[in-house]
mmCIF file of C-alpha atoms in Angstrom:
data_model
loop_
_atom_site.group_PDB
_atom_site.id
_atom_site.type_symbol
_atom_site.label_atom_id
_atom_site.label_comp_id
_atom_site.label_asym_id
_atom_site.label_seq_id
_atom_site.Cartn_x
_atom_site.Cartn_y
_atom_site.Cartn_z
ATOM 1 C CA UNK A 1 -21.669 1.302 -38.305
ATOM 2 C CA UNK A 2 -18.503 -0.555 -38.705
ATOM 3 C CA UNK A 3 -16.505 1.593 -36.834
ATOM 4 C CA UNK A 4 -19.094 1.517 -34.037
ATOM 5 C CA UNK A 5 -18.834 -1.990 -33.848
ATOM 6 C CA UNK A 6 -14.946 -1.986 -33.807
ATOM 7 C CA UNK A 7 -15.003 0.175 -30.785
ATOM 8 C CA UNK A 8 -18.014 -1.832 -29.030
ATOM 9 C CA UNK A 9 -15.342 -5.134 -29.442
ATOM 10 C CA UNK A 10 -12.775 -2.695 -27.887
ATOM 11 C CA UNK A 11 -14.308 -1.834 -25.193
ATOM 12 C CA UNK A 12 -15.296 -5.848 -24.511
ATOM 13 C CA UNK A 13 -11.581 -6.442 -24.830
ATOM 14 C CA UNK A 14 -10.340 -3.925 -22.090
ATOM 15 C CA UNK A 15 -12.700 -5.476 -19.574
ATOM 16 C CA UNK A 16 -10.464 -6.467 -16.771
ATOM 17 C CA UNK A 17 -11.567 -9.529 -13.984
ATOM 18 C CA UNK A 18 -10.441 -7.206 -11.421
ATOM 19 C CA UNK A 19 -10.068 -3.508 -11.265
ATOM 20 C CA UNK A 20 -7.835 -2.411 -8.706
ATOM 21 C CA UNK A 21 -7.088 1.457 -8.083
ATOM 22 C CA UNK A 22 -4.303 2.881 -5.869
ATOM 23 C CA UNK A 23 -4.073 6.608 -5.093
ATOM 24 C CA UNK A 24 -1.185 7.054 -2.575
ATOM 25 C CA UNK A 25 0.802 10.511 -1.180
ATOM 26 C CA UNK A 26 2.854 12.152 0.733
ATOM 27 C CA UNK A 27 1.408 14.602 3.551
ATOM 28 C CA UNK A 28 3.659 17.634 4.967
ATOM 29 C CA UNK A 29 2.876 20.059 7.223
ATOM 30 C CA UNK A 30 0.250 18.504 9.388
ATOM 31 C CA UNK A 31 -0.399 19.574 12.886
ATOM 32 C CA UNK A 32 1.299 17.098 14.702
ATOM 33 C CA UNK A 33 -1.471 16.909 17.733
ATOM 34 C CA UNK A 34 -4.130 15.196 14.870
ATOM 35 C CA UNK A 35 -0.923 12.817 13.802
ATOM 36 C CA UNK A 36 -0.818 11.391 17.341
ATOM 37 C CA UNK A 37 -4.308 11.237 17.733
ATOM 38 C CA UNK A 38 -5.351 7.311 16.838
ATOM 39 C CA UNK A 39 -8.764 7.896 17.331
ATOM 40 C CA UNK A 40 -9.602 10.572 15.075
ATOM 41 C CA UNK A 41 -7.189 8.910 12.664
ATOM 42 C CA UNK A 42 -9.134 5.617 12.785
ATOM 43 C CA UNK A 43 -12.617 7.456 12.691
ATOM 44 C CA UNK A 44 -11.077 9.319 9.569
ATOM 45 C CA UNK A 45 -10.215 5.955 7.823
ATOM 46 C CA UNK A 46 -13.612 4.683 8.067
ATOM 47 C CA UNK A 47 -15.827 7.870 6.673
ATOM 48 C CA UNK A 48 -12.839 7.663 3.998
ATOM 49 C CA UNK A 49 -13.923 3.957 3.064
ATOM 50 C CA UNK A 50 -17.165 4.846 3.151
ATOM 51 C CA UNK A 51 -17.294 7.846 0.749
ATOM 52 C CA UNK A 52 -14.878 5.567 -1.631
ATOM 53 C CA UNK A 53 -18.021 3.191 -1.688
ATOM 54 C CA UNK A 54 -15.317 0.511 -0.320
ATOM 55 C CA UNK A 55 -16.408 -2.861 1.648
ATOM 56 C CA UNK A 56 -14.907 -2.410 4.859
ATOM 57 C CA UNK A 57 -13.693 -5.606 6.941
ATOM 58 C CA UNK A 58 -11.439 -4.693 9.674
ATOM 59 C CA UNK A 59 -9.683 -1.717 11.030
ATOM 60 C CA UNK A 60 -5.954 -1.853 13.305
ATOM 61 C CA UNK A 61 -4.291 1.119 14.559
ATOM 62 C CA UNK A 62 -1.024 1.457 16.263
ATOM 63 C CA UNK A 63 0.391 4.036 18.541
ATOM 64 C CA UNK A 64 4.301 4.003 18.839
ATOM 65 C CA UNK A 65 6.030 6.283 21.170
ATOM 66 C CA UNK A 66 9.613 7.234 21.547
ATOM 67 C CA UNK A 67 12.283 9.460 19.659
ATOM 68 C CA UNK A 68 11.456 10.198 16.147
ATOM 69 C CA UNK A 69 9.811 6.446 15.530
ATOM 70 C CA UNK A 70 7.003 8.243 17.229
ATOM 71 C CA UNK A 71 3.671 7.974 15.563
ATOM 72 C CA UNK A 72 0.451 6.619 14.350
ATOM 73 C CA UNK A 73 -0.244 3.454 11.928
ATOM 74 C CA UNK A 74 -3.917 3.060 10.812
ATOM 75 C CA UNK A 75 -4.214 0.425 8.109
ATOM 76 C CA UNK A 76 -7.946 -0.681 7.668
ATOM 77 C CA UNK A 77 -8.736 -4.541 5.338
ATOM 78 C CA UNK A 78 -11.283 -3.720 2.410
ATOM 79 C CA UNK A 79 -12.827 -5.917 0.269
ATOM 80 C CA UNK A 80 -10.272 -7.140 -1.205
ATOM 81 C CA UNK A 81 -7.403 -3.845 -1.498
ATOM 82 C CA UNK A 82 -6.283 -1.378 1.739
ATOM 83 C CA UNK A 83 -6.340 1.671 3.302
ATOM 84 C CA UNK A 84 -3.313 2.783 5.394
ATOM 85 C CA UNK A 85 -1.982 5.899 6.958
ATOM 86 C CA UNK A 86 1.267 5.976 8.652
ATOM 87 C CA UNK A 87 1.980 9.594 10.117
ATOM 88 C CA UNK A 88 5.713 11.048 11.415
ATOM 89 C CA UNK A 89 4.527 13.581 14.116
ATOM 90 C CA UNK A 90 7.905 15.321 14.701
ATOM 91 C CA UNK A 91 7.888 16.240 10.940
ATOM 92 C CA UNK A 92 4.145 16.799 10.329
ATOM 93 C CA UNK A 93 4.266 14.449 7.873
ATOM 94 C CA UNK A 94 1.929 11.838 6.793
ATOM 95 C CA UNK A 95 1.701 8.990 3.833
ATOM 96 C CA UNK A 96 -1.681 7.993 2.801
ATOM 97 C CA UNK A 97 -2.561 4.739 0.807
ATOM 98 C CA UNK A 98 -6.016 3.901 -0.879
ATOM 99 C CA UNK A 99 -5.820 0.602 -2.684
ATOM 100 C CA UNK A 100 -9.134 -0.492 -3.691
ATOM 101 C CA UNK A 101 -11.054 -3.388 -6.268
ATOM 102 C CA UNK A 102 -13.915 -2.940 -8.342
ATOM 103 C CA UNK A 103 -15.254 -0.807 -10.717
ATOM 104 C CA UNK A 104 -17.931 1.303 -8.654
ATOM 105 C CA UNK A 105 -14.943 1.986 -6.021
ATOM 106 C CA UNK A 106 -13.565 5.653 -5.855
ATOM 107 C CA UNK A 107 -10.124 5.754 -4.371
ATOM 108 C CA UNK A 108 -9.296 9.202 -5.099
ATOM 109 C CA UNK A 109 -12.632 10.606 -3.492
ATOM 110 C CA UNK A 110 -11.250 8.506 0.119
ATOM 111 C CA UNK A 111 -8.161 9.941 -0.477
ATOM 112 C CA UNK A 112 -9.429 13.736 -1.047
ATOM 113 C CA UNK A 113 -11.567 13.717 2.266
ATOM 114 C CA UNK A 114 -8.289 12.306 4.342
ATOM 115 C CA UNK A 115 -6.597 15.642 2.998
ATOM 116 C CA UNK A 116 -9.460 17.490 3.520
ATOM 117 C CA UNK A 117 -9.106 16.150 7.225
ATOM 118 C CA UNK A 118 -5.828 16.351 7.830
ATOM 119 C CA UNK A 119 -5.379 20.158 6.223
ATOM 120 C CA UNK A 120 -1.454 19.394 4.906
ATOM 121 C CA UNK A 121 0.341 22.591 4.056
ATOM 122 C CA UNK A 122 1.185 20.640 1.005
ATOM 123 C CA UNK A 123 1.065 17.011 -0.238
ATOM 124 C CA UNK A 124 1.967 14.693 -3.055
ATOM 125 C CA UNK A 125 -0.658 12.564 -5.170
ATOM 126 C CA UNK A 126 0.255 9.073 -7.523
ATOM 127 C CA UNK A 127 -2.499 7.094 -9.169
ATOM 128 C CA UNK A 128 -1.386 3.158 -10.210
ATOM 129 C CA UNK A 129 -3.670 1.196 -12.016
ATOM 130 C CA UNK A 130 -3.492 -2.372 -9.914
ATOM 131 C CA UNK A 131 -5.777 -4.054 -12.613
ATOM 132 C CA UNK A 132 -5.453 -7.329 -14.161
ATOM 133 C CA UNK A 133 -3.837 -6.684 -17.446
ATOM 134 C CA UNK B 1 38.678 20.708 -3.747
ATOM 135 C CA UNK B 2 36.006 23.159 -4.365
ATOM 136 C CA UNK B 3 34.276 20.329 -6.491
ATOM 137 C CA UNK B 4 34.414 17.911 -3.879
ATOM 138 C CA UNK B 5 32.827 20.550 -1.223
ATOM 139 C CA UNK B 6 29.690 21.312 -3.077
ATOM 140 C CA UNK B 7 29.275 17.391 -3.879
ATOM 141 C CA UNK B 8 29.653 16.634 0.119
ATOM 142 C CA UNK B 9 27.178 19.320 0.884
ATOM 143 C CA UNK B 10 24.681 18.061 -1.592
ATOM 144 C CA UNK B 11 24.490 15.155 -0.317
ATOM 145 C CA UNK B 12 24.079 16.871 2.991
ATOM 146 C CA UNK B 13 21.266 18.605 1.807
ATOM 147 C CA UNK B 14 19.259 15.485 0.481
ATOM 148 C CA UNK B 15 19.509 13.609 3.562
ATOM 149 C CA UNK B 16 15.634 12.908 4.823
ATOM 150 C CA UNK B 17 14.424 12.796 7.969
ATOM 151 C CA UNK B 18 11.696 9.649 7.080
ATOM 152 C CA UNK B 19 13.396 6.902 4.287
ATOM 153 C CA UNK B 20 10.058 4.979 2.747
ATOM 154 C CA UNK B 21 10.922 2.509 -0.021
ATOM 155 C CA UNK B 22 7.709 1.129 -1.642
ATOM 156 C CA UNK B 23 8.032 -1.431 -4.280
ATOM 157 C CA UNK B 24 4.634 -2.936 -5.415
ATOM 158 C CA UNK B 25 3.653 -5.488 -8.338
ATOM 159 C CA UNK B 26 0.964 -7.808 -9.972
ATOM 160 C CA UNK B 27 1.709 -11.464 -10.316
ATOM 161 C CA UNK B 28 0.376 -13.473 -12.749
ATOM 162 C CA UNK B 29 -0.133 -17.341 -13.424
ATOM 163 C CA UNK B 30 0.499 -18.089 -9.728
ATOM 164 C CA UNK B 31 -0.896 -21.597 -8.776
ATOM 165 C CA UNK B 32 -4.268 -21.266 -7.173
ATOM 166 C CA UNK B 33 -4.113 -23.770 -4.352
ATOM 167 C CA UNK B 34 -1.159 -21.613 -3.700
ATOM 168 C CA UNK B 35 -3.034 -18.488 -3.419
ATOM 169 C CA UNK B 36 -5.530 -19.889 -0.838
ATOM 170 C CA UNK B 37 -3.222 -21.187 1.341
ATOM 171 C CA UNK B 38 -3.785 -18.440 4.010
ATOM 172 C CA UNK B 39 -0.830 -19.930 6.180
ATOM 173 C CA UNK B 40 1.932 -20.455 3.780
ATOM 174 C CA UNK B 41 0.892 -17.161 2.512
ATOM 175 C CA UNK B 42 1.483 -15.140 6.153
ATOM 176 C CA UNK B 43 4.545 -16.988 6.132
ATOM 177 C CA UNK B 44 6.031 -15.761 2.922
ATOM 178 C CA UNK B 45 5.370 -12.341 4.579
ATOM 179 C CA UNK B 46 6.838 -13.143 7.607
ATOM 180 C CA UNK B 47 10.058 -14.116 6.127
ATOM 181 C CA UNK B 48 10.179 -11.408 3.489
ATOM 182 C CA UNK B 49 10.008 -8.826 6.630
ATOM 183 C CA UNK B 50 12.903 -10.800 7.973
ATOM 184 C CA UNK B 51 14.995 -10.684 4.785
ATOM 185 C CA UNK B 52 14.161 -6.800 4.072
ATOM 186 C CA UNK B 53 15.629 -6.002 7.356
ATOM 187 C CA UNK B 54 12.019 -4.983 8.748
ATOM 188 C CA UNK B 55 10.824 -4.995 12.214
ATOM 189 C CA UNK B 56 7.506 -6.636 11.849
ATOM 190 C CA UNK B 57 5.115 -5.579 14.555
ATOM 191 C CA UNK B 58 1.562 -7.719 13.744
ATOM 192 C CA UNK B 59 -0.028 -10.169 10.646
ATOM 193 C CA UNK B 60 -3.343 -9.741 9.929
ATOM 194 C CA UNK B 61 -4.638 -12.316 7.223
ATOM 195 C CA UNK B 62 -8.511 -12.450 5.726
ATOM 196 C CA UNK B 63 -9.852 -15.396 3.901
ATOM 197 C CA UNK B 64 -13.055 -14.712 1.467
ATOM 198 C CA UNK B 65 -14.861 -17.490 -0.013
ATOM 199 C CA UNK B 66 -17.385 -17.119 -2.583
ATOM 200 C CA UNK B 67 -17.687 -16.472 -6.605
ATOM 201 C CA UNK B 68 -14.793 -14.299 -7.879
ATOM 202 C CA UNK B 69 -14.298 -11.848 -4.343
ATOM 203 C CA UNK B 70 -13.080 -15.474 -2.887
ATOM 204 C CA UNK B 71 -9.338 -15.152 -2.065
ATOM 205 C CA UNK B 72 -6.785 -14.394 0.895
ATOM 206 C CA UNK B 73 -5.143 -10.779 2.368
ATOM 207 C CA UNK B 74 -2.130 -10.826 4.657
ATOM 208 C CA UNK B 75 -1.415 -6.879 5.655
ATOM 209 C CA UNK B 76 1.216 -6.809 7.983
ATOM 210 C CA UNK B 77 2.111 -3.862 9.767
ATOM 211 C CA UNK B 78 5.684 -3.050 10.114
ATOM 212 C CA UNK B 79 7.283 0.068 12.037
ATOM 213 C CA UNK B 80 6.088 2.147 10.246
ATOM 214 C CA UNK B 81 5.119 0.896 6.689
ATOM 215 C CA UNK B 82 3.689 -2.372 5.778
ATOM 216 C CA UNK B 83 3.456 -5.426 3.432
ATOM 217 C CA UNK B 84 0.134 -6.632 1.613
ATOM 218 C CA UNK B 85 -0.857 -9.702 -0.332
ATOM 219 C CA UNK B 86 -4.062 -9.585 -1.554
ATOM 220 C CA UNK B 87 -4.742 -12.922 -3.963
ATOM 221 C CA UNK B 88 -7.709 -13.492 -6.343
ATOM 222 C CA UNK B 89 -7.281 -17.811 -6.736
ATOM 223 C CA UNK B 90 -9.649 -17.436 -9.728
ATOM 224 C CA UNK B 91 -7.634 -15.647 -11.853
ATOM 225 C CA UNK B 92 -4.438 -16.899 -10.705
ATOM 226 C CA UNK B 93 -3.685 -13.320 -9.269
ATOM 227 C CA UNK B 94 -2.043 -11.313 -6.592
ATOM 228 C CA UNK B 95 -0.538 -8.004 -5.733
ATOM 229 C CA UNK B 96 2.016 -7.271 -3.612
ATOM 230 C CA UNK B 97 3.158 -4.037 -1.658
ATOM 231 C CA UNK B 98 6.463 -4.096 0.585
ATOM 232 C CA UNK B 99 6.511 -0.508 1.476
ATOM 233 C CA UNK B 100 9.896 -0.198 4.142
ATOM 234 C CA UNK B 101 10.840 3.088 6.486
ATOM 235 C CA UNK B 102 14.368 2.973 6.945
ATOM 236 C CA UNK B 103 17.719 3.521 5.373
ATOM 237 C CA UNK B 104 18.565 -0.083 6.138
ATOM 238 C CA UNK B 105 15.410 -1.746 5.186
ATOM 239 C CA UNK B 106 15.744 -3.311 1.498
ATOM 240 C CA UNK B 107 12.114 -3.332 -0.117
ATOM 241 C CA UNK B 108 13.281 -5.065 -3.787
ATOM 242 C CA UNK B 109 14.654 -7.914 -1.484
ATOM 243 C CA UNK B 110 11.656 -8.910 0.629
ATOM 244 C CA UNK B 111 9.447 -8.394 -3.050
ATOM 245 C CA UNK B 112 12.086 -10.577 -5.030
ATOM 246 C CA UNK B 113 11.442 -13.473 -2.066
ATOM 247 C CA UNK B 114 7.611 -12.593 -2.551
ATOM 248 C CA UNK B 115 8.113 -14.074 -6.353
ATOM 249 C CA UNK B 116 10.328 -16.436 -5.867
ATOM 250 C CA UNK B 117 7.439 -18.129 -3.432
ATOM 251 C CA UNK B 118 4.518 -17.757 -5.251
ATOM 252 C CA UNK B 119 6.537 -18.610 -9.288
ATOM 253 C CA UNK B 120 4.228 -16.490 -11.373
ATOM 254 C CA UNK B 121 4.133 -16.724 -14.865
ATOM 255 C CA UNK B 122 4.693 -13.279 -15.120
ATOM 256 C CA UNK B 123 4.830 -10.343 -13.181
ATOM 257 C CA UNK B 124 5.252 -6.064 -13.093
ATOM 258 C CA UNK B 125 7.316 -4.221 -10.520
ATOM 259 C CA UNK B 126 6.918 -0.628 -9.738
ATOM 260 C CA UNK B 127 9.070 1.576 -7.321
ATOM 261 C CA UNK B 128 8.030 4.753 -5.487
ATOM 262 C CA UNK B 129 10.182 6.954 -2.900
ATOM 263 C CA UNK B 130 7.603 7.599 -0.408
ATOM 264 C CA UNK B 131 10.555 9.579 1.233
ATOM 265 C CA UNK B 132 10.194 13.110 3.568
ATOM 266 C CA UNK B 133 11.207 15.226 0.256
#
Protein backbone atom coordinates (compact mmCIF):
# COMPACT_ATOMS: atom_id res chain seq x y z
CA UNK A 1 0.00 0.00 0.00
CA UNK A 2 2.83 2.24 0.78
CA UNK A 3 4.63 1.69 -2.14
CA UNK A 4 1.47 2.29 -4.18
CA UNK A 5 1.11 5.48 -2.73
CA UNK A 6 4.82 6.48 -3.32
CA UNK A 7 4.38 5.89 -6.96
CA UNK A 8 0.75 7.61 -7.12
CA UNK A 9 2.88 10.98 -5.58
CA UNK A 10 5.35 10.18 -8.44
CA UNK A 11 3.38 10.20 -10.98
CA UNK A 12 1.62 13.72 -9.55
CA UNK A 13 5.16 15.04 -9.51
CA UNK A 14 6.09 14.34 -13.26
CA UNK A 15 2.97 16.17 -14.39
CA UNK A 16 4.28 18.79 -16.68
CA UNK A 17 2.06 22.36 -17.51
CA UNK A 18 2.89 21.73 -20.99
CA UNK A 19 3.80 18.68 -22.92
CA UNK A 20 5.50 19.39 -25.98
CA UNK A 21 6.69 16.49 -28.45
CA UNK A 22 9.05 16.91 -31.44
CA UNK A 23 9.68 14.07 -33.90
CA UNK A 24 11.91 15.49 -36.71
CA UNK A 25 14.03 13.59 -39.83
CA UNK A 26 15.80 13.51 -42.56
CA UNK A 27 14.13 12.22 -45.96
CA UNK A 28 16.43 10.77 -48.94
CA UNK A 29 15.53 9.43 -51.93
CA UNK A 30 12.24 11.04 -52.72
CA UNK A 31 10.95 11.44 -56.18
CA UNK A 32 11.74 14.80 -56.83
CA UNK A 33 8.33 15.55 -59.00
CA UNK A 34 6.20 15.14 -55.32
CA UNK A 35 9.14 17.56 -53.72
CA UNK A 36 8.16 20.34 -56.15
CA UNK A 37 4.70 19.75 -55.93
CA UNK A 38 3.28 22.51 -53.16
CA UNK A 39 -0.01 21.35 -53.38
CA UNK A 40 0.16 17.85 -52.56
CA UNK A 41 2.79 18.87 -50.02
CA UNK A 42 0.37 21.29 -48.30
CA UNK A 43 -2.65 18.77 -48.59
CA UNK A 44 -0.12 16.21 -46.97
CA UNK A 45 0.58 18.60 -43.98
CA UNK A 46 -2.93 18.94 -43.12
CA UNK A 47 -4.20 15.02 -43.09
CA UNK A 48 -0.73 14.81 -41.09
CA UNK A 49 -2.14 17.36 -38.38
CA UNK A 50 -5.12 15.80 -38.41
CA UNK A 51 -4.18 12.14 -37.72
CA UNK A 52 -1.66 13.71 -34.91
CA UNK A 53 -5.04 14.95 -33.30
CA UNK A 54 -3.21 18.54 -33.61
CA UNK A 55 -5.27 22.03 -33.59
CA UNK A 56 -4.54 23.40 -36.81
CA UNK A 57 -4.39 27.37 -37.29
CA UNK A 58 -2.75 28.32 -40.41
CA UNK A 59 -0.92 26.76 -43.24
CA UNK A 60 2.08 28.80 -45.68
CA UNK A 61 3.85 27.18 -48.41
CA UNK A 62 6.62 28.44 -50.51
CA UNK A 63 7.84 27.54 -53.91
CA UNK A 64 11.50 28.69 -54.70
CA UNK A 65 12.96 28.14 -58.04
CA UNK A 66 16.45 28.39 -59.32
CA UNK A 67 19.82 26.33 -59.10
CA UNK A 68 20.00 23.98 -56.27
CA UNK A 69 17.97 26.55 -53.74
CA UNK A 70 15.16 25.01 -55.67
CA UNK A 71 12.33 23.68 -53.62
CA UNK A 72 9.32 23.52 -51.48
CA UNK A 73 8.73 25.05 -47.78
CA UNK A 74 5.42 23.99 -46.11
CA UNK A 75 5.37 25.04 -42.47
CA UNK A 76 1.72 24.86 -41.04
CA UNK A 77 0.91 27.02 -37.09
CA UNK A 78 -0.69 24.41 -34.56
CA UNK A 79 -2.01 25.00 -31.45
CA UNK A 80 0.60 26.08 -29.95
CA UNK A 81 3.94 23.83 -31.65
CA UNK A 82 4.63 23.36 -35.78
CA UNK A 83 4.69 21.36 -38.57
CA UNK A 84 7.26 22.06 -41.34
CA UNK A 85 8.66 20.37 -44.36
CA UNK A 86 11.37 21.85 -46.33
CA UNK A 87 12.29 19.52 -49.41
CA UNK A 88 15.78 19.76 -51.74
CA UNK A 89 14.40 18.42 -55.12
CA UNK A 90 17.77 18.01 -56.92
CA UNK A 91 18.81 15.60 -54.08
CA UNK A 92 15.47 13.91 -53.28
CA UNK A 93 15.80 14.93 -50.06
CA UNK A 94 13.40 16.14 -47.56
CA UNK A 95 13.44 17.28 -43.61
CA UNK A 96 10.29 16.85 -41.76
CA UNK A 97 9.40 18.60 -38.37
CA UNK A 98 6.37 17.72 -36.02
CA UNK A 99 6.46 19.86 -32.93
CA UNK A 100 3.36 19.54 -31.07
CA UNK A 101 1.67 20.46 -27.19
CA UNK A 102 -0.49 18.46 -25.20
CA UNK A 103 -0.86 15.26 -23.94
CA UNK A 104 -3.58 13.63 -26.36
CA UNK A 105 -1.24 14.92 -29.39
CA UNK A 106 0.63 12.16 -31.45
CA UNK A 107 3.58 13.58 -33.28
CA UNK A 108 5.10 10.49 -34.38
CA UNK A 109 1.75 9.11 -35.97
CA UNK A 110 1.86 12.83 -38.33
CA UNK A 111 5.19 12.11 -38.92
CA UNK A 112 4.73 8.25 -40.03
CA UNK A 113 1.88 9.14 -42.60
CA UNK A 114 4.29 12.09 -44.21
CA UNK A 115 6.77 9.05 -44.85
CA UNK A 116 4.20 6.94 -45.77
CA UNK A 117 3.43 9.78 -48.41
CA UNK A 118 6.45 10.70 -49.50
CA UNK A 119 7.88 6.82 -49.95
CA UNK A 120 11.84 7.91 -48.99
CA UNK A 121 14.27 5.23 -50.01
CA UNK A 122 15.50 5.84 -46.55
CA UNK A 123 15.10 8.42 -43.75
CA UNK A 124 16.27 9.46 -40.33
CA UNK A 125 13.93 9.73 -37.12
CA UNK A 126 14.81 11.99 -33.55
CA UNK A 127 12.25 12.30 -30.80
CA UNK A 128 12.93 15.55 -28.20
CA UNK A 129 10.87 15.90 -25.38
CA UNK A 130 9.95 19.94 -25.56
CA UNK A 131 8.15 19.67 -22.09
CA UNK A 132 8.30 21.93 -19.25
CA UNK A 133 10.75 20.38 -16.92
CA UNK B 1 52.54 13.26 -47.71
CA UNK B 2 50.53 10.19 -47.95
CA UNK B 3 48.93 11.30 -44.52
CA UNK B 4 48.04 14.55 -45.68
CA UNK B 5 46.31 12.99 -49.01
CA UNK B 6 43.88 10.74 -47.31
CA UNK B 7 43.04 13.70 -44.71
CA UNK B 8 42.32 16.16 -47.89
CA UNK B 9 40.20 13.53 -49.48
CA UNK B 10 38.20 12.93 -46.38
CA UNK B 11 37.24 15.94 -46.09
CA UNK B 12 36.33 15.77 -49.72
CA UNK B 13 34.20 13.04 -49.11
CA UNK B 14 32.10 14.67 -46.21
CA UNK B 15 31.29 17.68 -48.05
CA UNK B 16 27.16 17.84 -48.27
CA UNK B 17 25.23 18.98 -50.79
CA UNK B 18 22.33 20.64 -48.15
CA UNK B 19 24.18 22.26 -44.66
CA UNK B 20 21.05 22.42 -41.95
CA UNK B 21 22.15 23.60 -38.50
CA UNK B 22 19.24 23.29 -35.98
CA UNK B 23 19.78 24.46 -32.53
CA UNK B 24 16.55 24.42 -30.35
CA UNK B 25 15.91 25.13 -26.47
CA UNK B 26 13.36 25.76 -23.57
CA UNK B 27 13.56 28.98 -21.66
CA UNK B 28 12.55 29.34 -18.41
CA UNK B 29 11.60 32.28 -15.93
CA UNK B 30 11.20 34.67 -18.88
CA UNK B 31 9.07 37.77 -17.87
CA UNK B 32 5.51 37.31 -18.95
CA UNK B 33 4.57 40.73 -20.25
CA UNK B 34 7.59 39.89 -22.24
CA UNK B 35 6.23 36.82 -23.70
CA UNK B 36 2.99 38.50 -24.93
CA UNK B 37 4.47 41.15 -26.55
CA UNK B 38 3.73 39.76 -30.09
CA UNK B 39 5.79 42.73 -31.69
CA UNK B 40 8.93 42.86 -29.74
CA UNK B 41 8.77 39.20 -30.04
CA UNK B 42 8.78 39.15 -34.24
CA UNK B 43 11.42 41.53 -33.79
CA UNK B 44 13.81 39.47 -31.78
CA UNK B 45 13.33 37.04 -34.74
CA UNK B 46 13.88 39.40 -37.20
CA UNK B 47 17.16 40.43 -35.91
CA UNK B 48 18.35 36.98 -34.90
CA UNK B 49 17.84 36.04 -38.83
CA UNK B 50 19.97 39.07 -39.47
CA UNK B 51 22.76 38.13 -37.05
CA UNK B 52 22.76 34.25 -38.14
CA UNK B 53 23.50 35.33 -41.58
CA UNK B 54 19.88 34.13 -42.76
CA UNK B 55 17.89 35.32 -45.61
CA UNK B 56 14.54 35.74 -44.05
CA UNK B 57 11.77 35.37 -46.57
CA UNK B 58 8.22 35.98 -44.36
CA UNK B 59 7.05 36.38 -40.29
CA UNK B 60 4.12 34.86 -39.40
CA UNK B 61 3.12 35.61 -35.65
CA UNK B 62 -0.24 34.10 -33.73
CA UNK B 63 -1.56 35.54 -30.57
CA UNK B 64 -3.93 33.09 -28.32
CA UNK B 65 -5.75 34.41 -25.47
CA UNK B 66 -7.49 32.35 -23.05
CA UNK B 67 -6.70 29.99 -19.81
CA UNK B 68 -3.27 28.29 -20.13
CA UNK B 69 -3.26 27.80 -24.43
CA UNK B 70 -3.03 31.88 -24.17
CA UNK B 71 0.41 32.90 -25.56
CA UNK B 72 2.26 34.16 -28.85
CA UNK B 73 4.06 32.07 -32.07
CA UNK B 74 6.38 33.85 -34.46
CA UNK B 75 7.46 31.04 -37.29
CA UNK B 76 9.43 32.64 -39.72
CA UNK B 77 10.33 31.08 -42.79
CA UNK B 78 13.80 31.43 -43.97
CA UNK B 79 15.36 29.95 -47.34
CA UNK B 80 14.99 27.08 -46.59
CA UNK B 81 14.72 26.39 -42.77
CA UNK B 82 13.04 28.48 -40.23
CA UNK B 83 12.89 30.06 -36.72
CA UNK B 84 9.96 29.49 -34.10
CA UNK B 85 8.98 31.07 -30.83
CA UNK B 86 6.23 29.63 -29.37
CA UNK B 87 5.62 31.32 -25.60
CA UNK B 88 3.27 30.05 -22.84
CA UNK B 89 3.07 33.73 -20.53
CA UNK B 90 1.59 31.53 -17.77
CA UNK B 91 4.32 29.58 -17.04
CA UNK B 92 6.90 31.97 -17.90
CA UNK B 93 7.85 29.67 -20.94
CA UNK B 94 9.10 29.49 -24.45
CA UNK B 95 10.87 27.37 -26.96
CA UNK B 96 12.92 28.29 -29.52
CA UNK B 97 14.06 26.61 -32.90
CA UNK B 98 16.67 28.46 -35.29
CA UNK B 99 17.08 25.74 -37.76
CA UNK B 100 19.73 27.47 -40.70
CA UNK B 101 20.59 25.86 -44.42
CA UNK B 102 23.84 27.05 -45.27
CA UNK B 103 27.51 26.75 -44.62
CA UNK B 104 27.56 30.42 -43.71
CA UNK B 105 24.50 30.66 -41.66
CA UNK B 106 25.46 30.52 -37.76
CA UNK B 107 22.37 28.93 -35.83
CA UNK B 108 24.09 29.16 -31.98
CA UNK B 109 24.39 32.96 -32.84
CA UNK B 110 20.85 33.97 -33.79
CA UNK B 111 19.71 31.39 -30.52
CA UNK B 112 22.36 33.10 -28.14
CA UNK B 113 20.57 36.72 -29.27
CA UNK B 114 17.16 34.78 -28.72
CA UNK B 115 18.32 34.56 -24.78
CA UNK B 116 19.94 37.38 -24.40
CA UNK B 117 16.31 39.16 -25.32
CA UNK B 118 14.02 37.32 -23.50
CA UNK B 119 16.79 36.84 -19.87
CA UNK B 120 15.42 33.53 -18.73
CA UNK B 121 16.13 32.21 -15.56
CA UNK B 122 17.29 29.26 -17.04
CA UNK B 123 17.42 27.57 -20.13
CA UNK B 124 18.49 24.01 -22.28
CA UNK B 125 20.15 24.03 -25.68
CA UNK B 126 20.16 21.15 -27.99
CA UNK B 127 21.99 20.82 -31.44
CA UNK B 128 21.06 18.58 -34.38
CA UNK B 129 22.85 18.32 -37.98
CA UNK B 130 19.89 18.17 -40.09
CA UNK B 131 22.63 17.91 -42.86
CA UNK B 132 22.29 15.75 -46.51
CA UNK B 133 24.40 12.76 -44.76
Amino acid sequence: MARGGMEARAQTQVKTPVVGKHVYGELYGVDEKLLQDEGRLRQIVIEAAHIANMHLVEVNSWRFKGGDKEGVSVIALVLESHIAIHTWPTYKFATVDVYTCGEHSDPMSAFRYIVSQLSPKRFTVNYSDRSYK
